[in-house]
C-alpha positions as a printed NumPy array, in Angstrom:
array([[-33.633, -31.655, -29.706],
       [-36.033, -29.31 , -27.894],
       [-35.971, -31.488, -24.741],
       [-32.151, -31.413, -24.74 ],
       [-32.172, -27.591, -25.042],
       [-34.503, -27.303, -22.054],
       [-32.177, -29.548, -20.042],
       [-29.112, -27.468, -20.949],
       [-30.846, -24.231, -19.973],
       [-31.99 , -25.738, -16.683],
       [-28.448, -26.822, -15.807],
       [-27.09 , -23.379, -16.719],
       [-29.635, -21.71 , -14.469],
       [-28.475, -23.837, -11.555],
       [-24.906, -22.654, -12.086],
       [-25.782, -18.971, -12.443],
       [-29.429, -17.892, -12.875],
       [-28.338, -14.535, -14.285],
       [-26.318, -16.273, -16.999],
       [-29.483, -18.032, -18.202],
       [-32.005, -15.213, -17.894],
       [-29.766, -12.208, -18.628],
       [-29.701,  -9.159, -16.359],
       [-32.444,  -9.209, -13.692],
       [-33.936,  -6.15 , -15.357],
       [-33.543,  -6.599, -19.126],
       [-34.044,  -2.854, -19.596],
       [-31.478,  -1.86 , -16.975],
       [-28.843,  -0.602, -19.38 ],
       [-31.325,   1.609, -21.218],
       [-32.565,   2.991, -17.89 ],
       [-29.01 ,   3.735, -16.757],
       [-28.24 ,   5.587, -19.978],
       [-31.488,   7.566, -19.903],
       [-30.97 ,   8.678, -16.296],
       [-27.469,   9.933, -17.022],
       [-28.571,  11.628, -20.219],
       [-31.507,  13.464, -18.633],
       [-30.532,  14.022, -14.999],
       [-26.738,  13.862, -14.741],
       [-25.206,  15.375, -11.619],
       [-21.6  ,  14.61 , -12.519],
       [-20.442,  18.067, -13.604],
       [-22.161,  19.704, -10.639],
       [-20.353,  17.294,  -8.328],
       [-17.068,  18.046, -10.1  ],
       [-17.669,  21.792,  -9.757],
       [-18.009,  21.605,  -5.993],
       [-15.094,  19.215,  -5.469],
       [-12.755,  21.363,  -7.596],
       [-13.909,  24.974,  -7.809],
       [-15.233,  25.206,  -4.259],
       [-13.117,  22.719,  -2.268],
       [ -9.927,  22.34 ,  -4.318],
       [ -7.056,  21.91 ,  -3.8  ],
       [ -7.66 ,  19.025,  -1.378],
       [ -4.295,  18.175,   0.185],
       [ -4.483,  15.373,   2.754],
       [ -4.811,  16.783,   6.265],
       [ -6.115,  20.136,   5.03 ],
       [ -9.445,  21.725,   6.028],
       [-10.536,  21.809,   2.38 ],
       [-10.255,  18.031,   2.014],
       [-12.339,  17.464,   5.122],
       [-14.892,  20.006,   3.88 ],
       [-15.031,  18.207,   0.506],
       [-15.775,  14.961,   2.317],
       [-18.512,  16.585,   4.382],
       [-20.078,  18.096,   1.25 ],
       [-19.961,  14.704,  -0.48 ],
       [-21.74 ,  13.037,   2.435],
       [-24.435,  15.73 ,   2.505],
       [-24.909,  15.385,  -1.258],
       [-25.116,  11.587,  -1.231],
       [-27.572,  11.659,   1.667],
       [-29.736,  14.076,  -0.351],
       [-29.682,  11.453,  -3.12 ],
       [-31.005,   8.863,  -0.643],
       [-27.79 ,   7.214,   0.542],
       [-27.409,   6.235,   4.2  ],
       [-24.659,   5.784,   6.803],
       [-22.697,   8.763,   5.529],
       [-19.69 ,   9.433,   7.716],
       [-16.077,  10.501,   7.806],
       [-13.961,   7.551,   8.918],
       [-10.725,   8.656,  10.635],
       [ -7.27 ,   7.215,  10.23 ],
       [ -3.877,   8.298,  11.543],
       [ -2.022,  10.468,   9.011],
       [  0.71 ,  11.102,  11.625],
       [  1.726,  14.494,  10.22 ],
       [  0.069,  17.902,  10.332],
       [ -2.067,  19.361,   7.606],
       [ -0.617,  22.137,   5.463],
       [ -2.041,  24.844,   3.195],
       [ -0.492,  27.54 ,   1.009],
       [ -2.666,  30.632,   1.458],
       [ -0.806,  33.154,  -0.683],
       [  2.098,  33.337,  -3.089],
       [  3.691,  36.12 ,  -5.083],
       [  7.035,  36.05 ,  -6.865],
       [  8.783,  38.686,  -8.983],
       [ 12.102,  39.429, -10.567],
       [ 12.833,  43.031,  -9.593],
       [ 16.283,  43.548, -11.154],
       [ 17.699,  43.859, -13.793],
       [ 14.163,  43.524, -15.232],
       [ 10.783,  43.621, -13.565],
       [  8.354,  40.766, -14.163],
       [  6.04 ,  38.319, -12.467],
       [  7.244,  34.762, -11.843],
       [  5.112,  31.632, -12.186],
       [  5.761,  29.13 ,  -9.39 ],
       [  4.011,  26.627,  -7.139],
       [  4.882,  26.249,  -3.462],
       [  6.232,  22.902,  -2.284],
       [  3.93 ,  21.37 ,   0.327],
       [  5.007,  21.144,   3.956],
       [  7.581,  23.929,   3.595],
       [  7.559,  27.176,   5.625],
       [  6.48 ,  30.611,   4.446],
       [  8.746,  33.632,   4.109],
       [  7.372,  35.541,   7.129],
       [  6.692,  38.582,   5.012],
       [  8.146,  39.806,   1.739],
       [ 11.724,  38.683,   1.112],
       [ 13.971,  40.431,  -1.425],
       [ 17.434,  39.048,  -2.108],
       [ 19.979,  38.37 ,  -4.817],
       [ 19.703,  35.115,  -6.742],
       [ 22.435,  32.491,  -6.764],
       [ 22.43 ,  29.369,  -8.92 ],
       [ 24.011,  26.176,  -7.601],
       [ 25.265,  23.93 , -10.394],
       [ 25.349,  20.588,  -8.633],
       [ 27.879,  17.887,  -9.506],
       [ 26.334,  15.12 , -11.6  ],
       [ 25.583,  11.848,  -9.819],
       [ 27.421,  12.873,  -6.64 ],
       [ 28.463,  10.632,  -3.817],
       [ 27.646,  11.948,  -0.31 ],
       [ 31.246,  13.111,   0.079],
       [ 31.264,  14.902,  -3.271],
       [ 28.006,  16.684,  -2.525],
       [ 29.205,  17.69 ,   0.954],
       [ 32.434,  19.079,  -0.503],
       [ 30.534,  21.062,  -3.131],
       [ 28.106,  22.505,  -0.579],
       [ 31.007,  23.554,   1.663],
       [ 32.578,  25.373,  -1.285],
       [ 29.473,  27.542,  -1.872],
       [ 28.627,  28.181,   1.777],
       [ 29.497,  31.884,   1.665],
       [ 27.772,  32.463,  -1.679],
       [ 24.358,  31.097,  -0.612],
       [ 24.124,  32.878,   2.741],
       [ 21.181,  35.284,   2.658],
       [ 20.446,  34.481,  -0.984],
       [ 17.531,  33.074,  -2.974],
       [ 19.011,  29.931,  -4.493],
       [ 18.219,  28.194,  -7.777],
       [ 19.101,  24.517,  -7.38 ],
       [ 20.618,  22.908, -10.46 ],
       [ 21.033,  23.673, -14.127],
       [ 18.008,  24.571, -16.198],
       [ 16.382,  21.45 , -17.627],
       [ 16.363,  21.502, -21.414],
       [ 12.864,  20.561, -22.614],
       [ 12.874,  19.976, -26.376],
       [  9.866,  20.604, -28.593],
       [  7.816,  17.412, -28.856],
       [  7.194,  16.739, -32.537],
       [  5.316,  13.482, -31.816],
       [  2.844,  14.202, -29.002],
       [  1.003,  11.17 , -27.621],
       [ -2.441,  10.328, -28.968],
       [ -5.379,  11.425, -26.831],
       [ -7.412,   8.333, -27.708],
       [ -6.231,   4.751, -27.592],
       [ -6.414,   2.677, -30.751],
       [ -9.441,   0.354, -30.668],
       [ -7.453,  -2.636, -31.893],
       [ -4.848,  -2.114, -29.164],
       [ -7.539,  -1.87 , -26.482],
       [ -9.313,  -4.991, -27.716],
       [ -6.02 ,  -6.883, -27.58 ],
       [ -5.406,  -5.714, -24.023],
       [ -8.775,  -7.003, -22.818],
       [ -8.962, -10.134, -25.01 ],
       [ -8.313, -13.158, -22.75 ],
       [ -6.917, -15.094, -25.734],
       [ -4.454, -12.38 , -26.76 ],
       [ -0.783, -12.34 , -25.819],
       [ -1.266,  -8.64 , -24.992],
       [ -4.054,  -9.315, -22.494],
       [ -3.516,  -7.471, -19.262],
       [ -0.7  ,  -5.339, -20.648],
       [ -1.387,  -1.596, -20.224],
       [ -1.316,   0.472, -23.379],
       [ -0.402,   4.062, -24.074],
       [ -1.758,   6.355, -21.438],
       [ -2.753,   3.525, -19.109],
       [  0.002,   4.054, -16.589],
       [  0.48 ,   6.788, -14.002],
       [  3.628,   8.864, -13.749],
       [  6.875,   8.807, -15.683],
       [  9.532,   6.141, -15.99 ],
       [ 12.687,   6.863, -14.025],
       [ 16.229,   6.495, -15.32 ],
       [ 19.137,   4.771, -13.58 ],
       [ 19.564,   5.706,  -9.938],
       [ 22.539,   7.95 ,  -9.118],
       [ 24.972,   7.074,  -6.314],
       [ 22.738,   9.264,  -4.146],
       [ 18.991,   9.113,  -4.557],
       [ 17.012,  12.263,  -5.268],
       [ 15.6  ,  12.073,  -1.739],
       [ 19.081,  11.885,  -0.211],
       [ 20.316,  14.825,  -2.277],
       [ 17.266,  16.922,  -1.391],
       [ 17.601,  16.141,   2.287],
       [ 21.271,  17.121,   2.368],
       [ 20.597,  20.352,   0.456],
       [ 17.664,  21.253,   2.714],
       [ 19.778,  20.751,   5.834],
       [ 22.542,  22.881,   4.306],
       [ 20.09 ,  25.674,   3.374],
       [ 18.502,  25.776,   6.828],
       [ 21.946,  26.   ,   8.433],
       [ 23.149,  28.734,   6.06 ],
       [ 20.329,  31.268,   6.05 ],
       [ 19.018,  30.649,   2.523],
       [ 15.906,  32.782,   2.069],
       [ 14.089,  30.759,  -0.623],
       [ 14.884,  27.581,  -2.549],
       [ 13.858,  27.413,  -6.234],
       [ 13.55 ,  24.147,  -8.171],
       [ 13.122,  23.961, -11.958],
       [  9.789,  22.414, -13.011],
       [ 11.539,  21.003, -16.082],
       [  8.339,  20.633, -18.135],
       [  6.974,  22.247, -21.27 ],
       [  4.394,  25.028, -21.648],
       [  4.465,  26.276, -18.079],
       [  3.562,  22.954, -16.482],
       [  4.618,  22.637, -12.843],
       [  4.544,  19.634, -10.546],
       [  5.096,  20.497,  -6.895],
       [  5.008,  17.632,  -4.434],
       [  6.191,  17.977,  -0.837],
       [  9.089,  18.315,   1.528],
       [  9.744,  14.634,   2.116],
       [ 10.148,  15.072,   5.878],
       [  6.714,  16.754,   6.204],
       [  8.442,  18.958,   8.809],
       [  8.504,  22.685,   8.022],
       [ 11.474,  23.207,  10.361],
       [ 13.659,  21.01 ,   8.139],
       [ 13.344,  23.071,   4.969],
       [ 13.476,  26.673,   3.822],
       [ 10.614,  28.268,   1.856],
       [ 10.611,  26.326,  -1.42 ],
       [  8.967,  26.848,  -4.786],
       [  8.959,  25.007,  -8.093],
       [  9.333,  27.537, -10.93 ],
       [  8.137,  27.056, -14.469],
       [ 10.944,  26.052, -16.799],
       [ 10.627,  29.218, -18.883],
       [ 11.183,  31.57 , -15.92 ],
       [ 13.937,  29.402, -14.464],
       [ 15.764,  29.438, -17.789],
       [ 15.474,  33.201, -18.148],
       [ 16.995,  33.857, -14.733],
       [ 19.678,  31.23 , -15.316],
       [ 20.748,  32.811, -18.592],
       [ 20.936,  36.324, -17.104],
       [ 23.069,  35.026, -14.224],
       [ 25.323,  33.241, -16.725],
       [ 26.024,  36.623, -18.346],
       [ 27.469,  37.816, -15.038],
       [ 24.532,  40.155, -14.408],
       [ 23.164,  40.15 , -10.826],
       [ 19.484,  39.2  , -10.458],
       [ 17.304,  40.305,  -7.569],
       [ 14.138,  38.38 ,  -6.716],
       [ 11.197,  39.044,  -4.404],
       [  8.881,  36.489,  -2.796],
       [  5.995,  36.547,  -0.382],
       [  4.784,  33.105,   0.713],
       [  2.126,  32.517,   3.354],
       [  1.716,  28.896,   4.435],
       [ -0.284,  27.519,   7.345],
       [  0.146,  24.291,   9.317],
       [ -2.856,  22.467,  10.831],
       [ -1.876,  20.128,  13.706],
       [ -5.376,  18.578,  13.659],
       [ -4.578,  17.267,  10.168],
       [ -2.728,  14.38 ,  11.804],
       [ -6.146,  12.733,  11.816],
       [ -7.283,  12.279,   8.2  ],
       [-10.602,  10.949,   6.951],
       [-12.04 ,   8.644,   4.319],
       [-15.544,   9.565,   3.151],
       [-18.105,   6.757,   3.261],
       [-21.803,   6.455,   2.277],
       [-24.027,   3.514,   1.396],
       [-27.107,   2.268,  -0.4  ],
       [-28.314,  -0.56 ,   1.867],
       [-28.788,  -3.995,   0.405],
       [-31.749,  -6.35 ,   0.78 ],
       [-31.481, -10.135,   1.022],
       [-27.67 , -10.034,   0.765],
       [-27.096,  -6.806,   2.688],
       [-24.269,  -8.361,   4.716],
       [-22.226,  -8.521,   1.516],
       [-20.766,  -5.317,   0.083],
       [-19.816,  -3.941,  -3.314],
       [-17.489,  -0.969,  -2.921],
       [-16.567,   1.699,  -5.436],
       [-14.683,   4.95 ,  -5.316],
       [-11.578,   6.975,  -6.016],
       [ -9.249,   9.246,  -4.098],
       [-10.579,  12.621,  -3.002],
       [ -7.227,  14.123,  -2.029],
       [ -5.096,  16.063,  -4.5  ],
       [ -1.838,  17.945,  -4.655],
       [ -1.81 ,  21.681,  -3.969],
       [ -0.873,  23.106,  -7.39 ],
       [ -4.372,  22.904,  -8.917],
       [ -7.909,  21.896,  -8.02 ],
       [ -7.319,  18.2  ,  -8.758],
       [ -9.962,  17.685, -11.438],
       [ -8.506,  14.789, -13.438],
       [ -6.634,  13.471, -10.392],
       [ -9.027,  12.533,  -9.025],
       [-12.144,  14.586,  -8.339],
       [-13.608,  13.257, -11.568],
       [-13.075,   9.648, -10.495],
       [-14.939,  10.415,  -7.267],
       [-17.683,  12.173,  -9.224],
       [-18.043,   9.226, -11.643],
       [-18.368,   6.629,  -8.902],
       [-20.752,   8.779,  -6.855],
       [-22.777,   9.253, -10.028],
       [-22.841,   5.531, -10.84 ],
       [-24.339,   4.735,  -7.442],
       [-26.741,   7.695,  -7.724],
       [-28.003,   6.43 , -11.082],
       [-28.951,   3.015,  -9.673],
       [-30.701,   4.596,  -6.717],
       [-32.521,   7.126,  -8.923],
       [-33.941,   4.488, -11.286],
       [-35.267,   2.454,  -8.371],
       [-32.779,  -0.399,  -8.178],
       [-33.061,  -2.246,  -4.864],
       [-29.601,  -3.797,  -4.64 ],
       [-29.292,  -7.206,  -3.064],
       [-25.851,  -6.366,  -1.734],
       [-24.995,  -3.147,   0.075],
       [-23.355,  -0.582,  -2.206],
       [-20.648,   1.419,  -0.42 ],
       [-19.023,   4.505,  -1.904],
       [-15.55 ,   5.27 ,  -0.525],
       [-13.663,   8.477,  -1.305],
       [-10.116,   8.039,  -0.075],
       [ -7.612,  10.453,   1.405],
       [ -3.842,  10.023,   1.561],
       [ -3.62 ,   8.402,  -1.873],
       [ -1.017,  10.865,  -3.088],
       [  1.201,  10.162,  -0.075],
       [  1.179,   6.398,  -0.679],
       [ -2.419,   5.051,  -0.771],
       [ -2.464,   5.6  ,   2.974],
       [ -6.224,   6.048,   3.417],
       [ -7.314,   2.97 ,   1.475],
       [ -4.555,   0.864,   3.033],
       [ -5.716,   1.918,   6.505],
       [ -9.326,   1.083,   5.614],
       [ -8.479,  -2.341,   4.193],
       [ -6.35 ,  -3.164,   7.219],
       [ -9.067,  -2.071,   9.663],
       [-12.044,  -3.702,   7.944],
       [-10.755,  -6.674,   5.991],
       [ -7.28 ,  -7.626,   7.143],
       [ -5.678,  -9.786,   4.469],
       [ -5.851, -13.212,   2.871],
       [ -3.17 , -14.389,   5.299],
       [ -4.799, -12.734,   8.334],
       [ -8.46 , -12.147,   7.456],
       [-10.987, -10.273,   9.55 ],
       [-14.68 , -11.271,   9.482],
       [-15.49 ,  -8.692,   6.785],
       [-12.89 , -10.204,   4.446],
       [-15.417, -12.77 ,   3.242],
       [-18.134, -10.173,   2.602],
       [-16.528,  -8.008,  -0.092],
       [-17.937,  -8.737,  -3.531],
       [-15.477,  -6.37 ,  -5.192],
       [-14.069,  -2.847,  -5.197],
       [-14.42 ,  -0.684,  -8.351],
       [-11.851,   2.083,  -8.878],
       [-11.276,   4.715, -11.566],
       [ -8.298,   7.084, -11.393],
       [ -6.667,   7.963, -14.717],
       [ -8.242,  11.24 , -15.71 ],
       [-11.122,  12.274, -17.906],
       [-10.913,   9.65 , -20.659],
       [-13.616,   7.121, -21.531],
       [-13.626,   3.829, -19.642],
       [-12.299,   1.281, -22.146],
       [-12.202,  -1.883, -20.048],
       [-11.371,  -3.254, -16.613],
       [ -8.833,  -5.469, -14.894],
       [ -9.631,  -7.504, -11.793],
       [ -7.46 ,  -9.201,  -9.209],
       [ -8.833, -12.695,  -9.484],
       [ -9.179, -15.795, -11.652],
       [-10.367, -15.923, -15.252],
       [-13.929, -16.512, -14.051],
       [-13.934, -13.072, -12.388],
       [-12.976, -11.395, -15.653],
       [-15.726, -13.348, -17.412],
       [-18.312, -11.857, -15.039],
       [-17.027,  -8.35 , -15.728],
       [-16.894,  -9.015, -19.461],
       [-20.578,  -9.942, -19.387],
       [-21.444,  -6.796, -17.454],
       [-19.425,  -4.619, -19.84 ],
       [-20.709,  -6.173, -23.08 ],
       [-23.773,  -3.893, -23.428],
       [-21.471,  -0.861, -23.563],
       [-19.362,  -1.849, -26.561],
       [-20.799,   1.116, -28.454],
       [-19.187,   3.393, -25.835],
       [-15.754,   2.028, -26.675],
       [-15.585,  -0.644, -23.966],
       [-13.494,  -3.64 , -25.013],
       [-13.777,  -6.115, -22.144],
       [-11.977,  -7.262, -19.018],
       [ -8.84 ,  -9.069, -18.006],
       [ -7.186, -10.289, -14.824],
       [ -4.133,  -9.442, -12.763],
       [ -2.217, -11.532, -10.246],
       [ -0.14 ,  -8.627,  -8.981],
       [ -0.347,  -7.972,  -5.224],
       [  2.092,  -5.063,  -5.196],
       [  0.873,  -1.748,  -3.812],
       [  1.264,   1.232,  -6.115],
       [ -0.428,   3.535,  -8.587],
       [ -3.95 ,   3.703,  -7.208],
       [ -6.254,   2.527,  -4.451],
       [ -7.491,  -0.695,  -6.057],
       [ -4.021,  -2.112,  -5.376],
       [ -4.636,  -1.758,  -1.624],
       [ -7.384,  -4.356,  -2.098],
       [ -5.309,  -6.514,  -4.451],
       [ -2.475,  -6.46 ,  -1.939],
       [ -4.788,  -7.94 ,   0.687],
       [ -5.946, -10.66 ,  -1.722],
       [ -9.303,  -8.988,  -2.414],
       [-10.908,  -8.39 ,  -5.836],
       [ -9.846,  -4.874,  -6.754],
       [-11.183,  -3.742, -10.129],
       [ -9.485,  -0.943, -12.048],
       [-11.035,   0.715, -15.092],
       [ -8.648,   1.586, -17.924],
       [ -9.226,   4.857, -19.754],
       [ -8.276,   6.868, -22.807],
       [ -5.311,   9.087, -21.864],
       [ -6.605,  12.398, -23.317],
       [ -4.085,  14.815, -21.683],
       [ -3.504,  12.954, -18.429],
       [  0.149,  11.92 , -18.56 ],
       [  1.108,  14.692, -20.977],
       [ -0.504,  17.701, -19.284],
       [ -2.645,  17.307, -16.156],
       [ -1.385,  14.484, -13.93 ],
       [ -0.142,  16.231, -10.748],
       [  0.35 ,  19.545, -12.557],
       [ -0.859,  23.109, -12.086],
       [ -3.123,  22.587, -15.129],
       [ -5.354,  20.003, -13.449],
       [ -8.571,  22.013, -13.292],
       [-12.269,  21.729, -14.182],
       [-11.705,  22.918, -17.766],
       [ -9.691,  19.799, -18.639],
       [-12.677,  17.459, -18.196],
       [-14.371,  15.969, -21.286],
       [-18.013,  15.89 , -20.22 ],
       [-19.166,  13.264, -22.728],
       [-16.37 ,  10.894, -21.665],
       [-17.047,  11.085, -17.94 ],
       [-20.794,  10.63 , -18.414],
       [-19.956,   7.539, -20.467],
       [-17.689,   6.352, -17.652],
       [-20.444,   6.756, -15.054],
       [-22.801,   4.69 , -17.227],
       [-20.257,   1.88 , -17.604],
       [-19.454,   1.818, -13.884],
       [-23.17 ,   1.765, -13.045],
       [-23.652,  -1.251, -15.313],
       [-20.867,  -3.223, -13.611],
       [-22.031,  -2.086, -10.18 ],
       [-25.532,  -3.392, -10.94 ],
       [-24.166,  -6.785, -11.947],
       [-22.039,  -7.196,  -8.818],
       [-24.785,  -5.964,  -6.506],
       [-27.503,  -8.211,  -7.949],
       [-26.029, -11.551,  -9.067],
       [-26.565, -14.643,  -6.941],
       [-22.901, -15.371,  -6.377],
       [-20.076, -13.095,  -5.294],
       [-17.349, -12.292,  -7.78 ],
       [-15.067, -15.357,  -8.016],
       [-11.796, -15.103,  -6.08 ],
       [ -8.536, -16.964,  -6.24 ],
       [ -8.706, -20.319,  -4.519],
       [ -6.365, -20.79 ,  -1.569],
       [ -4.101, -22.991,  -3.668],
       [ -3.885, -20.365,  -6.435],
       [ -3.54 , -17.157,  -4.413],
       [ -0.451, -15.279,  -5.646],
       [  2.214, -14.802,  -2.985],
       [  2.371, -11.467,  -1.292],
       [  3.206,  -9.725,   1.927],
       [  0.236,  -7.509,   2.745],
       [  1.547,  -4.138,   3.801],
       [  0.242,  -1.913,   6.567],
       [  0.522,   1.891,   6.44 ]])
């Protein structure tokens, strides 16, 4: 019996030495935890990325400065090859420098708004009467054009509220901030029918209803053109969210000449003005908006730094998140904290003396919010795709990504075969006490949601960590509330520990993370920016 056991162990060690002997350093997980507990840098990193350099809109000076600070910081930790890697954003940078808004008649009060990106300023203080356009529901292009022609005289020289106030009912069943353990275990259990299915809080953004005859983009474009042609002073959109939350994206053309000064107003202020106007009482508003355009922002940058490998240094394990944010807040949960967690995970390994076999490369992306543009450009330049690979395509052992707020890491999904998930499951097992449930696979090559899908789209092993929702979809995702104070310190330290454990496994094991065989690669059409 003993001789048979020796034979079995010997065969197992030939297949995967780490599977037989455990982690190369049997104390590695304890060392990772101790380093984070005693010497964590994660909240300091978050402070600089948010308080000092936020917001970090792609193409803006603050995003570039955040990248430069990150490189300087990682080099101080002992990383090498820190650099900003350029890519073509093909539109100027933009920054809102100042905003004030007030209702001055028939009452006097301050207004809470956020400025829409890539729209012009007011060129000084503008005071004008308010007019509310009640748009036809689900208009055809002809119906919208006819309506706009009918209000041409009324909007001229006015500040215009676009649309009815959105009714936001009180939510008597708010979503849970933590995911149920049983649900998470089912998601990451390879034998469960729910495996791979995201749970509550796992997604990003809201579901959309049926499309109208005109899309929202088409309606906005036609209204913007009409406003520019008819001397509208300021456009106001209703935020349509509870408790003063505002999401302000961008003028879809990214051309300030094709829009008037535009703000998104909190639902409570929009409703107040709307109701006063409905009484037949004139309302006078005052705005002062100072925006600045940066032509040099047409070149954007990804932020890169490395810990060099040893005997397998030609192979690379990448990890990161997107450094860019929207302009309404300092972008803490989306996604400065993801950048801070991945920087911290690599720092931990370096600080405890790990000499990785493979090169560890941290990548902080730009252009994610505009369509994963930075990571897509990087993948195209360095790796190509499964159908048209570049030499580096064969060298990537995996890309680790986290980008769903401040919640604990609960598990991971990987683009690859079942064997790839098994490797991750082994790496995650020591962290079950931190709420980690396991790993599953995805075969989806569609781009969307976050930067790991840029790798999946190319046929590369992108790994995405799932998290507890906390307040991400309900309060902070893309909103004016997304600031440092919304971070749960214990959760993000836990996340850095978990990422460091997986990073260690991928950087040290004999074999690269298993990939789909040629015969099993899901179909896809890799997409270039």
